Amino acid sequence: MKPKALGPIPAGFTARDGELVIGGETVSALVERAGRTPLFVYARDQLDARMAELRAVLPERIGVNYAVKANPFAPVVEHMAGLADGFDIASSGEMALLQSQGIDMARVSFAGPGKRDDELEAAVRAGVTLNCESEGEAERTLAIAKKLDITPRVAIRVNPDFELRGSGMKMGGGAKPFGIDAERVPALASHLIKAGAEWRGLHIFTGSQALNADAVIEAQSNVIALAARLSGEIGVPLPKLNMGGGFGIPYFPGDEPLDLHALGAALTEAISNLPPELAKTELCLELGRFLVGEAGVYLTRIVDRKVSHGVTYLVTDGGLHHQLAASGNFGTVVRRNYPVAIASRFDAERDEVANVVGCLCTPLDRLADKAELPRADVGDIVAVFCAGAYGASASPANFLGHGPAGELLV
Ligand SMILES: *Cc1c(COP(=O)(O)O)cnc(C)c1O
């Protein structure tokens, strides 16, 4: 069987005694500690290293927010509280999580379409900045704040006329459920300010999972120009601009990491040439997968090794119910292999081609197709990398009743 390439294993993962080491511990020690597989392991040292790498290239003026939906595991969120400047949340559930960690709600902004009245009320009470997604939501927020006699903190999420593309930029506006069409933003902002809300500025999110620095740079420059224009039309100084993010990580064969130095240089240049409307504006990026994705590894044990028509299957105790994205069923058109390894034989020669599958009774449950791996047997542990974002919380853990995976921050 001709092998199919695997995605690139992120930097920083080494072997000891033949085993994969995560956060200084071998996988067998980690699995023993957790008392189980399947298991997500997130490494603090990797989280720290990633943020340090980013801070080293970013101008000091630009803050970094963590988008909680990428990984809402409470110990990860707690760790990120010490690294990030702020948090972006998308539900009152995520808000409650941050509150339970004692995180200052003044550092938090809440975006997302379809915020219910009870969510708006909780956010207004807590002093969270609400990124308004529609005129209707703005009215509901004002009414709730009036009833509570609290000044709401509001920003506006803009639906820009451009998009962040993997390669280049597609201009020309589009209908979206997110944000308010750019041309309607000044009127709504003026209305919110007149109604007595605390004006917190603009949120412009242009896309996700970009690996092309030029595309990100172009989007950021468009974001700055749009924010300056809107701010001029609103006619009051813009307190804050959330510039979005979209920084991607390499998941698949051929993916190259984002050129951070190019991004940092472009942002530094942009900061030194900011339009006058943004001279005093607080700036931030909001990043999810870029901050946490590569710090996580999904570990699953081989429970069966079988051959069908000459093809070897390594059947694991995990699968798409924990790692939907690795199975190719989370927003991908063509299934490609994530980085996968036999963690219990991490430095062994890759001398066999096998399919790694999950334990669910569906042909969708594939973790690696035609992967070149060391010969592995029942009991060996498979590692699926790039599992730190949109893994445990973005997979259908209840599907087929196997239940959720364990999670560990080390
Ligand atoms: C999902 C989301 C993010 C995080 O996206 P990543 O691709 O994980 O960086 C940031 N901002 C908003 C508004 C989002 O919806």
PDB file of N, CA and C in Angstrom, residues 11 30 37 39 51 76 101 120 131 151 256 274 289 300 316 352 370 377 393:
ATOM      1  N   ALA A  11       6.976  21.439  16.459  1.00  0.00           N
ATOM      2  CA  ALA A  11       8.300  21.488  17.092  1.00  0.00           C
ATOM      3  C   ALA A  11       8.161  21.264  18.599  1.00  0.00           C
ATOM      4  N   LEU A  30       2.124   9.660  31.645  1.00  0.00           N
ATOM      5  CA  LEU A  30       0.931  10.517  31.583  1.00  0.00           C
ATOM      6  C   LEU A  30      -0.350   9.690  31.611  1.00  0.00           C
ATOM      7  N   THR A  37      -6.900   6.022  28.841  1.00  0.00           N
ATOM      8  CA  THR A  37      -6.936   6.601  27.506  1.00  0.00           C
ATOM      9  C   THR A  37      -8.405   6.529  27.116  1.00  0.00           C
ATOM     10  N   LEU A  39      -6.993  10.298  25.959  1.00  0.00           N
ATOM     11  CA  LEU A  39      -6.575  11.376  26.838  1.00  0.00           C
ATOM     12  C   LEU A  39      -6.015  12.528  26.013  1.00  0.00           C
ATOM     13  N   MET A  51       3.370  31.802  23.341  1.00  0.00           N
ATOM     14  CA  MET A  51       3.068  33.203  23.651  1.00  0.00           C
ATOM     15  C   MET A  51       4.343  34.044  23.636  1.00  0.00           C
ATOM     16  N   VAL A  76      -6.495  24.969  31.402  1.00  0.00           N
ATOM     17  CA  VAL A  76      -5.873  25.690  30.272  1.00  0.00           C
ATOM     18  C   VAL A  76      -6.269  27.164  30.341  1.00  0.00           C
ATOM     19  N   GLN A 101     -12.928  31.092  37.508  1.00  0.00           N
ATOM     20  CA  GLN A 101     -11.461  31.172  37.624  1.00  0.00           C
ATOM     21  C   GLN A 101     -11.041  32.497  38.252  1.00  0.00           C
ATOM     22  N   LEU A 120     -27.233  38.386  27.800  1.00  0.00           N
ATOM     23  CA  LEU A 120     -26.963  39.831  27.785  1.00  0.00           C
ATOM     24  C   LEU A 120     -27.013  40.375  29.210  1.00  0.00           C
ATOM     25  N   ASN A 131     -19.895  42.608  22.295  1.00  0.00           N
ATOM     26  CA  ASN A 131     -19.691  42.954  20.891  1.00  0.00           C
ATOM     27  C   ASN A 131     -21.018  42.736  20.168  1.00  0.00           C
ATOM     28  N   THR A 151     -24.706  50.868  33.411  1.00  0.00           N
ATOM     29  CA  THR A 151     -24.193  51.323  32.110  1.00  0.00           C
ATOM     30  C   THR A 151     -23.553  50.134  31.406  1.00  0.00           C
ATOM     31  N   GLU A 256       2.971  25.078   5.853  1.00  0.00           N
ATOM     32  CA  GLU A 256       4.133  25.742   6.435  1.00  0.00           C
ATOM     33  C   GLU A 256       3.648  26.668   7.536  1.00  0.00           C
ATOM     34  N   LEU A 274      -0.040  54.710  12.075  1.00  0.00           N
ATOM     35  CA  LEU A 274      -1.487  54.599  12.328  1.00  0.00           C
ATOM     36  C   LEU A 274      -2.215  55.856  11.866  1.00  0.00           C
ATOM     37  N   ARG A 289      -6.647  28.940  18.082  1.00  0.00           N
ATOM     38  CA  ARG A 289      -5.821  27.761  17.765  1.00  0.00           C
ATOM     39  C   ARG A 289      -4.328  28.059  17.744  1.00  0.00           C
ATOM     40  N   THR A 300      -4.427   7.849  22.287  1.00  0.00           N
ATOM     41  CA  THR A 300      -5.441   6.799  22.254  1.00  0.00           C
ATOM     42  C   THR A 300      -4.740   5.451  22.077  1.00  0.00           C
ATOM     43  N   THR A 316      -8.265   1.887  17.483  1.00  0.00           N
ATOM     44  CA  THR A 316      -7.962   2.523  18.775  1.00  0.00           C
ATOM     45  C   THR A 316      -9.212   2.674  19.643  1.00  0.00           C
ATOM     46  N   GLU A 352       6.097   0.406   8.372  1.00  0.00           N
ATOM     47  CA  GLU A 352       4.849  -0.254   7.984  1.00  0.00           C
ATOM     48  C   GLU A 352       3.835   0.815   7.577  1.00  0.00           C
ATOM     49  N   LYS A 370      -3.445   5.271   5.520  1.00  0.00           N
ATOM     50  CA  LYS A 370      -2.195   4.817   4.869  1.00  0.00           C
ATOM     51  C   LYS A 370      -0.987   5.518   5.476  1.00  0.00           C
ATOM     52  N   ASP A 377       1.337  -2.606  17.926  1.00  0.00           N
ATOM     53  CA  ASP A 377       0.475  -3.704  18.362  1.00  0.00           C
ATOM     54  C   ASP A 377      -0.547  -3.241  19.381  1.00  0.00           C
ATOM     55  N   SER A 393     -13.679  19.806  23.018  1.00  0.00           N
ATOM     56  CA  SER A 393     -14.938  20.542  23.142  1.00  0.00           C
ATOM     57  C   SER A 393     -15.657  20.697  21.807  1.00  0.00           C
TER      58      SER A 393
END
